[in-house]
Amino acid sequence: MHRPIDPKVDCVFKTLFGSDDHRDLLIHFLNALLAEDLAAPITAVDILNPYNERETLDDKLTVVDVKARDSARRIFQIEIQLLVFANLAPRILYTWADLFSQQLQSGGDYRALQPVYAIWILDATLFRDRPEYAHRYRLLDDRGRALVDHGTIRLFELSKFDVDPVQSDAERWLKFLKDGESLDSTRLPAWMQPPIMRSAMSTLNAFSEKERDYHRYQSRQEALRVQRAVAYELEERRAAEQAALQAAEAALQAAEVERQAKEAALQDKEAALQDKEAALAEIARLKALLDQQTKR
């Protein structure tokens, strides 16, 4: 029986790209999404944090990432983020920098540093003011020259991915991640016909067909629903607090404008009073002068 499986769910994603049994999927995925960055293609990898399918259903895979190293000692990180939060961009940079710095042990030589390539798959929109779905970040000067061959950070927003027809391997993987849940292995579209994509689809089928795997998948789906509900509630609360803060600031600004207006009006009254007092004093002076002239 066919049951839809979302490849973005943590246990499925880590089975696809983070298990030793599917290194071919990981290698193809990395070569596809990093084709613009790699001087030489990846031929073999060691997974640094292999996924153990015996992990219990109660385990919380809050960080859904895969780390690997190839024969050239280059380091690769793949992370999928289903929810976007305010400080995600600094986190992306921090995790890349942390991986880069972890290469050196105490007393290590800087010549041992190798490029670190990070791939972030976002299921939500991070950059609302940018229409493109793919982003590439490197350490460059103002003339576009690299300081060192340090690697790249690649970021893909699936919410913006709408490529038709799908042609490149990178596009196949992104569409697979975005629409894999709706695919039927008995009627795969043309873009899913390459053998490597069929192999990825068979992994989804395994979660659909094996009761234990499907139960694990459903458990993770429920956990994600709870996470989303909590995140949305926090976002709504944050938005309400922000709106209340903006309203309070607007009220303070209005009160300040009113205070300044009253102060200006008071200053005008004081100036008018001073003018009146000066006029009365002038009248009194002239009257006194007139009285003196009359007495003479």
PDB file of C-alpha atoms in Angstrom, residues 33-39 92-93 96-97 100 115-119 127 130 134-155:
ATOM      1  CA  LEU A  33      24.207  21.119  -5.441  1.00  0.00           C
ATOM      2  CA  LEU A  34      27.894  22.092  -5.220  1.00  0.00           C
ATOM      3  CA  ALA A  35      28.742  21.709  -8.916  1.00  0.00           C
ATOM      4  CA  GLU A  36      29.541  25.419  -9.161  1.00  0.00           C
ATOM      5  CA  ASP A  37      31.926  25.289  -6.201  1.00  0.00           C
ATOM      6  CA  LEU A  38      33.904  22.064  -6.414  1.00  0.00           C
ATOM      7  CA  ALA A  39      37.231  22.071  -8.267  1.00  0.00           C
ATOM      8  CA  ILE A  92      24.113  29.382   9.523  1.00  0.00           C
ATOM      9  CA  LEU A  93      27.335  31.398   9.598  1.00  0.00           C
ATOM     10  CA  TRP A  96      30.009  26.921   9.175  1.00  0.00           C
ATOM     11  CA  ALA A  97      32.698  28.779  11.164  1.00  0.00           C
ATOM     12  CA  PHE A 100      35.977  25.247   9.825  1.00  0.00           C
ATOM     13  CA  PRO A 115      37.374  23.982   2.577  1.00  0.00           C
ATOM     14  CA  VAL A 116      34.045  23.553   4.322  1.00  0.00           C
ATOM     15  CA  TYR A 117      30.918  23.421   2.164  1.00  0.00           C
ATOM     16  CA  ALA A 118      27.553  23.946   3.838  1.00  0.00           C
ATOM     17  CA  ILE A 119      24.197  23.270   2.200  1.00  0.00           C
ATOM     18  CA  PHE A 127      14.520  36.333   2.500  1.00  0.00           C
ATOM     19  CA  ARG A 130      14.629  38.403  -2.613  1.00  0.00           C
ATOM     20  CA  ALA A 134      19.189  29.784  -4.477  1.00  0.00           C
ATOM     21  CA  HIS A 135      21.846  31.768  -2.613  1.00  0.00           C
ATOM     22  CA  ARG A 136      25.644  31.386  -2.628  1.00  0.00           C
ATOM     23  CA  TYR A 137      27.952  32.931  -0.022  1.00  0.00           C
ATOM     24  CA  ARG A 138      31.760  33.136  -0.043  1.00  0.00           C
ATOM     25  CA  LEU A 139      34.419  35.197   1.705  1.00  0.00           C
ATOM     26  CA  LEU A 140      35.428  37.765  -0.942  1.00  0.00           C
ATOM     27  CA  ASP A 141      36.873  41.266  -1.076  1.00  0.00           C
ATOM     28  CA  ASP A 142      35.151  44.227  -2.749  1.00  0.00           C
ATOM     29  CA  ARG A 143      36.592  43.149  -6.109  1.00  0.00           C
ATOM     30  CA  GLY A 144      35.262  39.630  -5.851  1.00  0.00           C
ATOM     31  CA  ARG A 145      38.600  38.010  -4.963  1.00  0.00           C
ATOM     32  CA  ALA A 146      38.724  35.197  -2.416  1.00  0.00           C
ATOM     33  CA  LEU A 147      40.869  35.521   0.695  1.00  0.00           C
ATOM     34  CA  VAL A 148      41.396  31.741   0.877  1.00  0.00           C
ATOM     35  CA  ASP A 149      39.733  28.711  -0.670  1.00  0.00           C
ATOM     36  CA  HIS A 150      37.543  28.275   2.363  1.00  0.00           C
ATOM     37  CA  GLY A 151      34.467  26.724   0.717  1.00  0.00           C
ATOM     38  CA  THR A 152      30.947  28.102   0.408  1.00  0.00           C
ATOM     39  CA  ILE A 153      27.573  28.325   2.100  1.00  0.00           C
ATOM     40  CA  ARG A 154      24.725  27.364  -0.221  1.00  0.00           C
ATOM     41  CA  LEU A 155      21.167  28.128   0.820  1.00  0.00           C
TER      42      LEU A 155
END
